[in-house]
Coordinates of C-alpha atoms in Angstrom, one line a residue:
X1 CA 146.0 31.2 5.4
X2 CA 143.1 31.6 7.6
X3 CA 140.1 32.8 5.5
X4 CA 136.8 34.1 7.1
X5 CA 139.1 34.3 10.5
X6 CA 136.5 35.8 12.6
X7 CA 138.3 35.9 16.1
X8 CA 141.6 34.3 14.6
X9 CA 141.4 31.5 17.1
X10 CA 142.0 29.0 13.8
X11 CA 145.0 31.1 13.0
X12 CA 146.2 31.1 16.2
X13 CA 145.8 27.4 16.8
X14 CA 147.6 26.8 13.0
X15 CA 150.4 29.3 14.3
X16 CA 150.9 27.2 17.7
X17 CA 151.0 23.9 15.8
X18 CA 153.3 24.9 12.9
X19 CA 155.9 27.0 14.7
X20 CA 157.8 28.0 11.7
X21 CA 154.7 29.4 9.8
X22 CA 153.6 32.9 9.0
X23 CA 149.8 33.0 9.2
X24 CA 147.6 35.6 7.3
X25 CA 144.1 35.8 9.2
X26 CA 141.7 37.2 6.7
X27 CA 138.1 38.6 7.2
X28 CA 135.8 41.0 5.5
X29 CA 134.6 42.2 8.7
X30 CA 136.7 45.3 10.3
X31 CA 135.0 44.3 13.4
X32 CA 136.1 41.0 13.5
X33 CA 139.7 41.7 12.9
X34 CA 139.6 44.3 15.8
X35 CA 138.7 41.0 18.0
X36 CA 141.2 39.2 16.2
X37 CA 144.0 41.6 16.5
X38 CA 143.3 41.6 20.4
X39 CA 143.7 37.6 20.5
X40 CA 146.7 37.7 18.3
X41 CA 148.1 40.2 20.7
X42 CA 147.2 38.2 24.1
X43 CA 149.0 35.0 22.2
X44 CA 151.9 37.0 21.8
X45 CA 152.0 36.1 17.8
X46 CA 151.9 39.7 16.5
X47 CA 155.1 38.7 14.6
X48 CA 153.6 35.6 12.9
X49 CA 150.1 36.0 12.6
X50 CA 148.8 39.0 10.4
X51 CA 144.9 40.3 10.3
X52 CA 144.1 41.4 7.0
X53 CA 141.0 42.7 5.7
X54 CA 139.9 41.0 2.6
X55 CA 136.6 39.6 0.8
X56 CA 137.8 35.9 0.6
X57 CA 141.2 36.4 -1.5
X58 CA 140.7 40.1 -2.6
X59 CA 143.4 41.2 0.2
X60 CA 146.2 38.8 -0.6
X61 CA 146.6 39.1 -4.5
X62 CA 149.2 36.9 -5.9
X63 CA 150.1 35.0 -2.5
X64 CA 150.5 31.3 -2.5
X65 CA 149.9 29.2 0.6
X66 CA 150.8 25.6 1.4
X67 CA 147.8 25.4 3.7
X68 CA 144.4 27.2 3.3
X69 CA 141.7 26.6 5.9
X70 CA 138.1 28.3 5.8
X71 CA 135.3 28.3 8.2
X72 CA 133.2 30.9 6.0
X73 CA 129.5 31.6 6.6
X74 CA 127.6 28.4 5.7
X75 CA 124.2 28.8 7.0
X76 CA 121.5 28.2 4.2
X77 CA 118.3 30.3 4.0
X78 CA 116.2 27.8 5.7
X79 CA 118.2 27.1 8.6
X80 CA 118.8 31.0 8.8
X81 CA 115.0 31.4 9.1
X82 CA 114.9 28.5 12.1
X83 CA 118.1 29.6 14.0
X84 CA 117.7 29.2 18.0
X85 CA 117.6 32.4 19.6
X86 CA 121.2 32.3 20.8
X87 CA 122.6 32.6 17.5
X88 CA 120.6 35.9 16.9
X89 CA 123.4 37.9 18.6
X90 CA 125.9 36.6 16.2
X91 CA 126.4 39.0 13.1
X92 CA 124.5 37.8 9.7
X93 CA 127.6 38.2 7.9
X94 CA 129.3 35.5 9.7
X95 CA 126.4 33.1 9.4
X96 CA 124.4 33.3 6.1
X97 CA 125.5 32.3 2.7
X98 CA 122.7 32.6 0.3
X99 CA 120.1 29.9 -0.5
X100 CA 122.1 27.0 -0.2
X101 CA 124.7 28.1 2.3
X102 CA 127.4 28.1 -0.1
X103 CA 127.8 31.6 -1.8
X104 CA 131.1 32.2 0.1
X105 CA 132.1 28.4 -0.6
X106 CA 131.9 28.6 -4.2
X107 CA 134.1 31.6 -4.4
X108 CA 136.7 29.8 -2.4
X109 CA 136.4 27.0 -4.5
X110 CA 136.7 28.7 -7.7
X111 CA 139.7 31.2 -6.6
X112 CA 141.8 28.8 -4.2
X113 CA 143.9 27.0 -6.8
X114 CA 145.2 30.5 -7.7
X115 CA 146.6 30.8 -4.0
X116 CA 147.7 27.1 -3.5
X117 CA 151.3 26.1 -3.8
X118 CA 151.9 23.1 -6.2
X119 CA 151.2 20.6 -2.9
X120 CA 149.1 22.9 -1.3
X121 CA 145.7 21.8 0.9
X122 CA 142.5 23.4 1.2
X123 CA 140.1 22.6 4.0
X124 CA 136.7 24.3 4.1
X125 CA 133.9 23.7 6.8
X126 CA 130.5 23.7 5.4
X127 CA 128.3 22.5 8.1
X128 CA 124.7 21.3 7.3
X129 CA 125.4 22.6 3.8
X130 CA 127.3 19.3 3.2
X131 CA 124.2 18.0 1.5
X132 CA 124.4 20.9 -1.0
X133 CA 127.9 20.5 -1.7
X134 CA 127.1 16.7 -2.5
X135 CA 124.6 17.8 -4.8
X136 CA 126.7 20.4 -6.6
X137 CA 130.0 18.2 -6.8
X138 CA 128.6 14.9 -7.1
X139 CA 131.8 12.2 -6.8
X140 CA 134.0 14.9 -5.3
X141 CA 136.1 13.1 -2.6
X142 CA 135.0 15.0 0.5

């Protein structure tokens, strides 16, 4: 599962790296999924990578995965206020995630166990918000 797939580049890379895998590529944005669908088609992976509209796990109820990767929005409020000009063409929905940059990440962490197989793995990118992760989850093995 590729959460917050955006253009599906990670989902496509996963499908190429794991040749027997089926990859669900989920995103809340219909516009992002339109781009994802084009990219999936360009790589001729329509039979293995499925774009799904979903607010985190809402679009994949009951599904279990061996691997969940996520590149969610993780820019905190302070960094959003100071973003360089080149980032202003990006949709805010794909960048901002609350005061500490972890609103979406907290949801992922709270719900991921329900969607992982017994030996499943979760990888989540948090960027500069790692400092907030360490404060929220002291002693966690990041």
